[in-house]
PDB file of C-alpha atoms in Angstrom:
ATOM      1  CA  UNK A   1    -136.830 108.061 -31.646  1.00  0.00           C
ATOM      2  CA  UNK A   2    -137.408 111.720 -32.540  1.00  0.00           C
ATOM      3  CA  UNK A   3    -138.301 113.239 -35.887  1.00  0.00           C
ATOM      4  CA  UNK A   4    -136.742 116.436 -37.283  1.00  0.00           C
ATOM      5  CA  UNK A   5    -139.273 118.591 -35.360  1.00  0.00           C
ATOM      6  CA  UNK A   6    -138.352 117.005 -32.047  1.00  0.00           C
ATOM      7  CA  UNK A   7    -141.578 115.082 -31.590  1.00  0.00           C
ATOM      8  CA  UNK A   8    -141.568 111.583 -30.094  1.00  0.00           C
ATOM      9  CA  UNK A   9    -142.009 108.619 -32.373  1.00  0.00           C
ATOM     10  CA  UNK A  10    -143.467 105.675 -30.497  1.00  0.00           C
ATOM     11  CA  UNK A  11    -141.812 102.556 -31.856  1.00  0.00           C
ATOM     12  CA  UNK A  12    -143.807  99.375 -32.029  1.00  0.00           C
ATOM     13  CA  UNK A  13    -141.178  96.774 -31.256  1.00  0.00           C
ATOM     14  CA  UNK A  14    -141.757  93.253 -32.477  1.00  0.00           C
ATOM     15  CA  UNK A  15    -140.907  90.725 -29.810  1.00  0.00           C
ATOM     16  CA  UNK A  16    -139.950  87.790 -32.026  1.00  0.00           C
ATOM     17  CA  UNK A  17    -136.867  85.803 -31.079  1.00  0.00           C
ATOM     18  CA  UNK A  18    -133.781  87.574 -32.350  1.00  0.00           C
ATOM     19  CA  UNK A  19    -135.332  91.072 -32.050  1.00  0.00           C
ATOM     20  CA  UNK A  20    -134.800  91.539 -28.307  1.00  0.00           C
ATOM     21  CA  UNK A  21    -131.344  93.133 -28.542  1.00  0.00           C
ATOM     22  CA  UNK A  22    -132.593  95.647 -31.104  1.00  0.00           C
ATOM     23  CA  UNK A  23    -135.702  96.420 -29.051  1.00  0.00           C
ATOM     24  CA  UNK A  24    -133.769  96.868 -25.804  1.00  0.00           C
ATOM     25  CA  UNK A  25    -131.277  99.183 -27.516  1.00  0.00           C
ATOM     26  CA  UNK A  26    -134.083 101.342 -28.935  1.00  0.00           C
ATOM     27  CA  UNK A  27    -135.748 101.725 -25.556  1.00  0.00           C
ATOM     28  CA  UNK A  28    -132.423 102.664 -23.974  1.00  0.00           C
ATOM     29  CA  UNK A  29    -131.952 105.365 -26.612  1.00  0.00           C
ATOM     30  CA  UNK A  30    -135.489 106.578 -25.950  1.00  0.00           C
ATOM     31  CA  UNK A  31    -134.847 106.834 -22.207  1.00  0.00           C
ATOM     32  CA  UNK A  32    -131.708 108.883 -22.821  1.00  0.00           C
ATOM     33  CA  UNK A  33    -133.598 111.280 -25.107  1.00  0.00           C
ATOM     34  CA  UNK A  34    -136.427 111.630 -22.602  1.00  0.00           C
ATOM     35  CA  UNK A  35    -134.008 112.485 -19.804  1.00  0.00           C
ATOM     36  CA  UNK A  36    -132.479 115.177 -22.028  1.00  0.00           C
ATOM     37  CA  UNK A  37    -135.932 116.616 -22.734  1.00  0.00           C
ATOM     38  CA  UNK A  38    -136.819 116.734 -19.049  1.00  0.00           C
ATOM     39  CA  UNK A  39    -133.718 118.850 -18.364  1.00  0.00           C
ATOM     40  CA  UNK A  40    -134.752 121.459 -20.956  1.00  0.00           C
ATOM     41  CA  UNK A  41    -137.042 124.406 -20.082  1.00  0.00           C
ATOM     42  CA  UNK A  42    -140.588 123.516 -21.076  1.00  0.00           C
ATOM     43  CA  UNK A  43    -144.182 123.687 -19.865  1.00  0.00           C
ATOM     44  CA  UNK A  44    -145.538 121.578 -17.002  1.00  0.00           C
ATOM     45  CA  UNK A  45    -147.863 119.842 -19.447  1.00  0.00           C
ATOM     46  CA  UNK A  46    -144.970 118.704 -21.639  1.00  0.00           C
ATOM     47  CA  UNK A  47    -142.926 117.615 -18.603  1.00  0.00           C
ATOM     48  CA  UNK A  48    -145.805 115.433 -17.429  1.00  0.00           C
ATOM     49  CA  UNK A  49    -146.040 113.985 -20.923  1.00  0.00           C
ATOM     50  CA  UNK A  50    -142.316 113.201 -20.942  1.00  0.00           C
ATOM     51  CA  UNK A  51    -142.523 111.602 -17.470  1.00  0.00           C
ATOM     52  CA  UNK A  52    -145.376 109.351 -18.592  1.00  0.00           C
ATOM     53  CA  UNK A  53    -143.371 108.274 -21.632  1.00  0.00           C
ATOM     54  CA  UNK A  54    -140.331 107.720 -19.417  1.00  0.00           C
ATOM     55  CA  UNK A  55    -142.305 105.355 -17.178  1.00  0.00           C
ATOM     56  CA  UNK A  56    -143.698 103.532 -20.225  1.00  0.00           C
ATOM     57  CA  UNK A  57    -140.253 103.098 -21.786  1.00  0.00           C
ATOM     58  CA  UNK A  58    -138.734 101.894 -18.484  1.00  0.00           C
ATOM     59  CA  UNK A  59    -141.524  99.372 -18.041  1.00  0.00           C
ATOM     60  CA  UNK A  60    -141.218  98.007 -21.569  1.00  0.00           C
ATOM     61  CA  UNK A  61    -137.413  97.914 -21.412  1.00  0.00           C
ATOM     62  CA  UNK A  62    -137.664  95.773 -18.267  1.00  0.00           C
ATOM     63  CA  UNK A  63    -140.080  93.396 -20.023  1.00  0.00           C
ATOM     64  CA  UNK A  64    -137.677  93.075 -22.973  1.00  0.00           C
ATOM     65  CA  UNK A  65    -134.786  92.442 -20.565  1.00  0.00           C
ATOM     66  CA  UNK A  66    -136.673  89.562 -18.907  1.00  0.00           C
ATOM     67  CA  UNK A  67    -137.568  88.063 -22.285  1.00  0.00           C
ATOM     68  CA  UNK A  68    -133.903  88.226 -23.321  1.00  0.00           C
ATOM     69  CA  UNK A  69    -132.953  86.208 -20.235  1.00  0.00           C
ATOM     70  CA  UNK A  70    -135.578  83.565 -21.048  1.00  0.00           C
ATOM     71  CA  UNK A  71    -134.267  83.218 -24.608  1.00  0.00           C
ATOM     72  CA  UNK A  72    -130.687  82.860 -23.375  1.00  0.00           C
ATOM     73  CA  UNK A  73    -131.707  80.081 -20.986  1.00  0.00           C
ATOM     74  CA  UNK A  74    -133.623  78.310 -23.766  1.00  0.00           C
ATOM     75  CA  UNK A  75    -130.528  78.337 -25.972  1.00  0.00           C
ATOM     76  CA  UNK A  76    -128.556  76.037 -23.690  1.00  0.00           C
ATOM     77  CA  UNK A  77    -129.362  72.348 -24.053  1.00  0.00           C
ATOM     78  CA  UNK A  78    -127.793  69.487 -22.130  1.00  0.00           C
ATOM     79  CA  UNK A  79    -128.112  66.046 -23.688  1.00  0.00           C
ATOM     80  CA  UNK A  80    -127.480  63.106 -21.385  1.00  0.00           C
ATOM     81  CA  UNK A  81    -126.818  59.864 -23.244  1.00  0.00           C
ATOM     82  CA  UNK A  82    -126.958  56.678 -21.210  1.00  0.00           C
ATOM     83  CA  UNK A  83    -124.723  53.640 -21.427  1.00  0.00           C
ATOM     84  CA  UNK A  84    -125.732  51.431 -24.392  1.00  0.00           C
ATOM     85  CA  UNK A  85    -128.253  54.016 -25.660  1.00  0.00           C
ATOM     86  CA  UNK A  86    -128.836  53.996 -29.419  1.00  0.00           C
ATOM     87  CA  UNK A  87    -130.372  56.472 -31.827  1.00  0.00           C
ATOM     88  CA  UNK A  88    -127.722  59.167 -31.379  1.00  0.00           C
ATOM     89  CA  UNK A  89    -126.193  59.606 -34.813  1.00  0.00           C
ATOM     90  CA  UNK A  90    -124.058  62.678 -35.493  1.00  0.00           C
ATOM     91  CA  UNK A  91    -126.862  63.987 -37.722  1.00  0.00           C
ATOM     92  CA  UNK A  92    -129.323  63.936 -34.820  1.00  0.00           C
ATOM     93  CA  UNK A  93    -126.844  65.221 -32.253  1.00  0.00           C
ATOM     94  CA  UNK A  94    -125.895  68.292 -34.307  1.00  0.00           C
ATOM     95  CA  UNK A  95    -129.238  68.916 -36.003  1.00  0.00           C
ATOM     96  CA  UNK A  96    -129.826  72.262 -34.250  1.00  0.00           C
ATOM     97  CA  UNK A  97    -126.425  73.828 -35.054  1.00  0.00           C
ATOM     98  CA  UNK A  98    -126.716  72.635 -38.659  1.00  0.00           C
ATOM     99  CA  UNK A  99    -130.211  74.137 -38.959  1.00  0.00           C
ATOM    100  CA  UNK A 100    -128.599  77.586 -38.571  1.00  0.00           C
ATOM    101  CA  UNK A 101    -126.694  77.077 -41.861  1.00  0.00           C
ATOM    102  CA  UNK A 102    -123.095  77.255 -40.569  1.00  0.00           C
ATOM    103  CA  UNK A 103    -120.345  78.171 -43.001  1.00  0.00           C
ATOM    104  CA  UNK A 104    -117.372  77.468 -40.714  1.00  0.00           C
ATOM    105  CA  UNK A 105    -117.026  74.440 -38.438  1.00  0.00           C
ATOM    106  CA  UNK A 106    -114.146  73.794 -36.045  1.00  0.00           C
ATOM    107  CA  UNK A 107    -113.663  70.281 -34.666  1.00  0.00           C
ATOM    108  CA  UNK A 108    -111.460  70.116 -31.590  1.00  0.00           C
ATOM    109  CA  UNK A 109    -110.615  66.615 -30.363  1.00  0.00           C
ATOM    110  CA  UNK A 110    -107.208  65.548 -29.004  1.00  0.00           C
ATOM    111  CA  UNK A 111    -107.685  61.866 -29.822  1.00  0.00           C
ATOM    112  CA  UNK A 112    -107.956  61.263 -33.546  1.00  0.00           C
ATOM    113  CA  UNK A 113    -105.306  58.553 -33.819  1.00  0.00           C
ATOM    114  CA  UNK A 114    -106.863  55.084 -33.897  1.00  0.00           C
ATOM    115  CA  UNK A 115    -108.758  53.701 -36.885  1.00  0.00           C
ATOM    116  CA  UNK A 116    -112.179  53.923 -35.214  1.00  0.00           C
ATOM    117  CA  UNK A 117    -111.509  57.508 -34.091  1.00  0.00           C
ATOM    118  CA  UNK A 118    -110.596  58.547 -37.622  1.00  0.00           C
ATOM    119  CA  UNK A 119    -113.645  56.696 -38.955  1.00  0.00           C
ATOM    120  CA  UNK A 120    -115.803  58.764 -36.581  1.00  0.00           C
ATOM    121  CA  UNK A 121    -114.157  61.918 -37.918  1.00  0.00           C
ATOM    122  CA  UNK A 122    -114.937  60.973 -41.518  1.00  0.00           C
ATOM    123  CA  UNK A 123    -118.515  60.134 -40.539  1.00  0.00           C
ATOM    124  CA  UNK A 124    -119.166  63.489 -38.855  1.00  0.00           C
ATOM    125  CA  UNK A 125    -117.600  65.314 -41.814  1.00  0.00           C
ATOM    126  CA  UNK A 126    -119.985  63.411 -44.105  1.00  0.00           C
ATOM    127  CA  UNK A 127    -122.874  64.810 -42.083  1.00  0.00           C
ATOM    128  CA  UNK A 128    -121.455  68.344 -42.252  1.00  0.00           C
ATOM    129  CA  UNK A 129    -120.750  68.087 -45.980  1.00  0.00           C
ATOM    130  CA  UNK A 130    -124.428  67.373 -46.647  1.00  0.00           C
ATOM    131  CA  UNK A 131    -125.184  70.897 -45.441  1.00  0.00           C
ATOM    132  CA  UNK A 132    -124.714  73.146 -48.481  1.00  0.00           C
ATOM    133  CA  UNK A 133    -123.809  76.180 -46.378  1.00  0.00           C
ATOM    134  CA  UNK A 134    -120.588  74.630 -45.040  1.00  0.00           C
ATOM    135  CA  UNK A 135    -117.487  75.948 -46.791  1.00  0.00           C
ATOM    136  CA  UNK A 136    -114.709  75.532 -44.208  1.00  0.00           C
ATOM    137  CA  UNK A 137    -113.883  72.782 -41.719  1.00  0.00           C
ATOM    138  CA  UNK A 138    -110.971  73.109 -39.338  1.00  0.00           C
ATOM    139  CA  UNK A 139    -109.664  70.181 -37.296  1.00  0.00           C
ATOM    140  CA  UNK A 140    -107.493  70.655 -34.215  1.00  0.00           C
ATOM    141  CA  UNK A 141    -106.045  67.516 -32.663  1.00  0.00           C
ATOM    142  CA  UNK A 142    -102.923  66.083 -31.087  1.00  0.00           C
ATOM    143  CA  UNK A 143    -100.351  64.572 -33.415  1.00  0.00           C
ATOM    144  CA  UNK A 144    -100.409  60.783 -33.326  1.00  0.00           C
ATOM    145  CA  UNK A 145     -97.375  58.992 -31.857  1.00  0.00           C
ATOM    146  CA  UNK A 146     -94.688  57.948 -34.361  1.00  0.00           C
ATOM    147  CA  UNK A 147     -95.384  54.747 -36.248  1.00  0.00           C
ATOM    148  CA  UNK A 148     -98.443  53.286 -37.919  1.00  0.00           C
ATOM    149  CA  UNK A 149    -100.926  55.604 -36.175  1.00  0.00           C
ATOM    150  CA  UNK A 150     -99.079  58.706 -37.321  1.00  0.00           C
ATOM    151  CA  UNK A 151     -98.990  57.448 -40.913  1.00  0.00           C
ATOM    152  CA  UNK A 152    -102.677  56.566 -40.677  1.00  0.00           C
ATOM    153  CA  UNK A 153    -103.585  59.984 -39.223  1.00  0.00           C
ATOM    154  CA  UNK A 154    -101.702  61.854 -41.934  1.00  0.00           C
ATOM    155  CA  UNK A 155    -103.289  59.759 -44.699  1.00  0.00           C
ATOM    156  CA  UNK A 156    -106.770  60.307 -43.240  1.00  0.00           C
ATOM    157  CA  UNK A 157    -106.359  64.099 -43.121  1.00  0.00           C
ATOM    158  CA  UNK A 158    -104.960  64.168 -46.651  1.00  0.00           C
ATOM    159  CA  UNK A 159    -107.634  61.935 -48.188  1.00  0.00           C
ATOM    160  CA  UNK A 160    -110.454  63.608 -46.257  1.00  0.00           C
ATOM    161  CA  UNK A 161    -109.218  67.020 -47.386  1.00  0.00           C
ATOM    162  CA  UNK A 162    -109.141  65.905 -51.014  1.00  0.00           C
ATOM    163  CA  UNK A 163    -112.706  64.544 -50.908  1.00  0.00           C
ATOM    164  CA  UNK A 164    -114.030  67.668 -49.170  1.00  0.00           C
ATOM    165  CA  UNK A 165    -112.356  69.840 -51.797  1.00  0.00           C
ATOM    166  CA  UNK A 166    -114.447  68.068 -54.436  1.00  0.00           C
ATOM    167  CA  UNK A 167    -117.501  69.502 -52.647  1.00  0.00           C
ATOM    168  CA  UNK A 168    -115.973  72.993 -52.457  1.00  0.00           C
ATOM    169  CA  UNK A 169    -115.209  72.622 -48.749  1.00  0.00           C
ATOM    170  CA  UNK A 170    -111.799  73.658 -47.450  1.00  0.00           C
ATOM    171  CA  UNK A 171    -110.226  71.487 -44.752  1.00  0.00           C
ATOM    172  CA  UNK A 172    -107.479  72.847 -42.501  1.00  0.00           C
ATOM    173  CA  UNK A 173    -105.755  70.624 -39.939  1.00  0.00           C
ATOM    174  CA  UNK A 174    -103.796  71.976 -36.974  1.00  0.00           C
ATOM    175  CA  UNK A 175    -101.898  69.984 -34.359  1.00  0.00           C
ATOM    176  CA  UNK A 176    -101.372  70.791 -30.677  1.00  0.00           C
ATOM    177  CA  UNK A 177     -99.342  68.695 -28.249  1.00  0.00           C
ATOM    178  CA  UNK A 178    -101.208  70.142 -25.258  1.00  0.00           C
ATOM    179  CA  UNK A 179    -104.804  70.001 -26.542  1.00  0.00           C
ATOM    180  CA  UNK A 180    -107.311  68.666 -24.022  1.00  0.00           C
ATOM    181  CA  UNK A 181    -110.804  70.112 -24.547  1.00  0.00           C
ATOM    182  CA  UNK A 182    -113.284  68.413 -26.870  1.00  0.00           C
ATOM    183  CA  UNK A 183    -115.770  70.611 -28.676  1.00  0.00           C
ATOM    184  CA  UNK A 184    -117.201  71.546 -32.064  1.00  0.00           C
ATOM    185  CA  UNK A 185    -117.960  75.165 -33.008  1.00  0.00           C
ATOM    186  CA  UNK A 186    -120.399  76.165 -35.733  1.00  0.00           C
ATOM    187  CA  UNK A 187    -120.504  79.721 -37.096  1.00  0.00           C
ATOM    188  CA  UNK A 188    -122.700  81.167 -39.831  1.00  0.00           C
ATOM    189  CA  UNK A 189    -122.596  84.375 -41.895  1.00  0.00           C
ATOM    190  CA  UNK A 190    -124.764  86.158 -39.306  1.00  0.00           C
ATOM    191  CA  UNK A 191    -122.158  85.430 -36.602  1.00  0.00           C
ATOM    192  CA  UNK A 192    -124.489  83.002 -34.842  1.00  0.00           C
ATOM    193  CA  UNK A 193    -122.209  80.588 -32.988  1.00  0.00           C
ATOM    194  CA  UNK A 194    -123.139  77.164 -31.655  1.00  0.00           C
ATOM    195  CA  UNK A 195    -120.727  75.329 -29.365  1.00  0.00           C
ATOM    196  CA  UNK A 196    -121.103  71.606 -28.766  1.00  0.00           C
ATOM    197  CA  UNK A 197    -119.114  70.545 -25.702  1.00  0.00           C
ATOM    198  CA  UNK A 198    -118.424  66.827 -26.050  1.00  0.00           C
ATOM    199  CA  UNK A 199    -117.612  64.896 -22.893  1.00  0.00           C
ATOM    200  CA  UNK A 200    -115.887  62.095 -24.837  1.00  0.00           C
ATOM    201  CA  UNK A 201    -115.199  63.932 -28.077  1.00  0.00           C
ATOM    202  CA  UNK A 202    -116.179  62.022 -31.208  1.00  0.00           C
ATOM    203  CA  UNK A 203    -115.230  58.748 -29.496  1.00  0.00           C
ATOM    204  CA  UNK A 204    -118.695  58.310 -27.916  1.00  0.00           C
ATOM    205  CA  UNK A 205    -119.641  55.015 -29.582  1.00  0.00           C
ATOM    206  CA  UNK A 206    -118.860  51.498 -28.409  1.00  0.00           C
ATOM    207  CA  UNK A 207    -116.819  49.093 -30.474  1.00  0.00           C
ATOM    208  CA  UNK A 208    -118.832  47.119 -33.012  1.00  0.00           C
ATOM    209  CA  UNK A 209    -118.771  43.326 -32.694  1.00  0.00           C
ATOM    210  CA  UNK A 210    -118.237  43.173 -36.464  1.00  0.00           C
ATOM    211  CA  UNK A 211    -117.893  45.588 -39.389  1.00  0.00           C
ATOM    212  CA  UNK A 212    -120.695  43.598 -41.044  1.00  0.00           C
ATOM    213  CA  UNK A 213    -123.427  44.365 -38.475  1.00  0.00           C
ATOM    214  CA  UNK A 214    -125.939  47.204 -38.139  1.00  0.00           C
ATOM    215  CA  UNK A 215    -124.146  50.378 -37.195  1.00  0.00           C
ATOM    216  CA  UNK A 216    -121.176  49.865 -39.470  1.00  0.00           C
ATOM    217  CA  UNK A 217    -122.323  52.766 -41.657  1.00  0.00           C
ATOM    218  CA  UNK A 218    -125.489  54.080 -39.980  1.00  0.00           C
ATOM    219  CA  UNK A 219    -124.551  55.439 -36.547  1.00  0.00           C
ATOM    220  CA  UNK A 220    -128.202  55.437 -35.458  1.00  0.00           C
ATOM    221  CA  UNK A 221    -127.749  51.731 -34.629  1.00  0.00           C
ATOM    222  CA  UNK A 222    -124.569  52.160 -32.628  1.00  0.00           C
ATOM    223  CA  UNK A 223    -124.496  51.749 -28.858  1.00  0.00           C
ATOM    224  CA  UNK A 224    -123.098  54.755 -26.993  1.00  0.00           C
ATOM    225  CA  UNK A 225    -120.899  55.187 -23.960  1.00  0.00           C
ATOM    226  CA  UNK A 226    -122.453  57.218 -21.155  1.00  0.00           C
ATOM    227  CA  UNK A 227    -121.750  60.839 -22.043  1.00  0.00           C
ATOM    228  CA  UNK A 228    -123.078  64.382 -21.713  1.00  0.00           C
ATOM    229  CA  UNK A 229    -123.187  66.770 -24.654  1.00  0.00           C
ATOM    230  CA  UNK A 230    -123.919  70.457 -24.028  1.00  0.00           C
ATOM    231  CA  UNK A 231    -125.132  72.700 -26.861  1.00  0.00           C
ATOM    232  CA  UNK A 232    -125.055  76.492 -26.518  1.00  0.00           C
ATOM    233  CA  UNK A 233    -126.135  79.129 -29.037  1.00  0.00           C
ATOM    234  CA  UNK A 234    -124.861  82.681 -28.936  1.00  0.00           C
TER     235      UNK A 234
END
């Protein structure tokens, strides 16, 4: 905020979204420098000048602070889906996180055992794989109980991993016996993180009357259970 001769440089701070942290930091630095200048011996004229700048910087820093709060509030979205609602495909539900070009996605859902649950997992991974920025997908779930479901779960993770590898996407699967929370995290190269908190996990769709009806492949046609999905961006 000062040049080599000690003169003030008045910064014109752009107030676009994403610039608030930088702007607030610059004004804080300016306030610190101004306080240092006021402590140094100088003329009354210069002290008045520094005090005027101090008031200006404090006022603008407060404006930036309020704008930051407004942006933070705007970056939390709660989606309430009613019983039997349609139109909520995974592509629509996660359109905002995917628009930020995530590279790493973590799917956390304790119940990926039954055939329809695993089919939902494959479907959401299909949506993610269409985004060219995605390079890593991590799945955390509970291990299926011994028997057919365990065999089915293991085969799904293996086959899904192989098909994702063909698109240069790495799949890692971790198991936790105590997992409870259901969420998906999206992170891009700029460390922008979206968190989707899923009330029912991926198992938010009702059972189809037949695998030969609308909704079998296009989830836009599927009826949903009543559920709340919360999206936060940080």
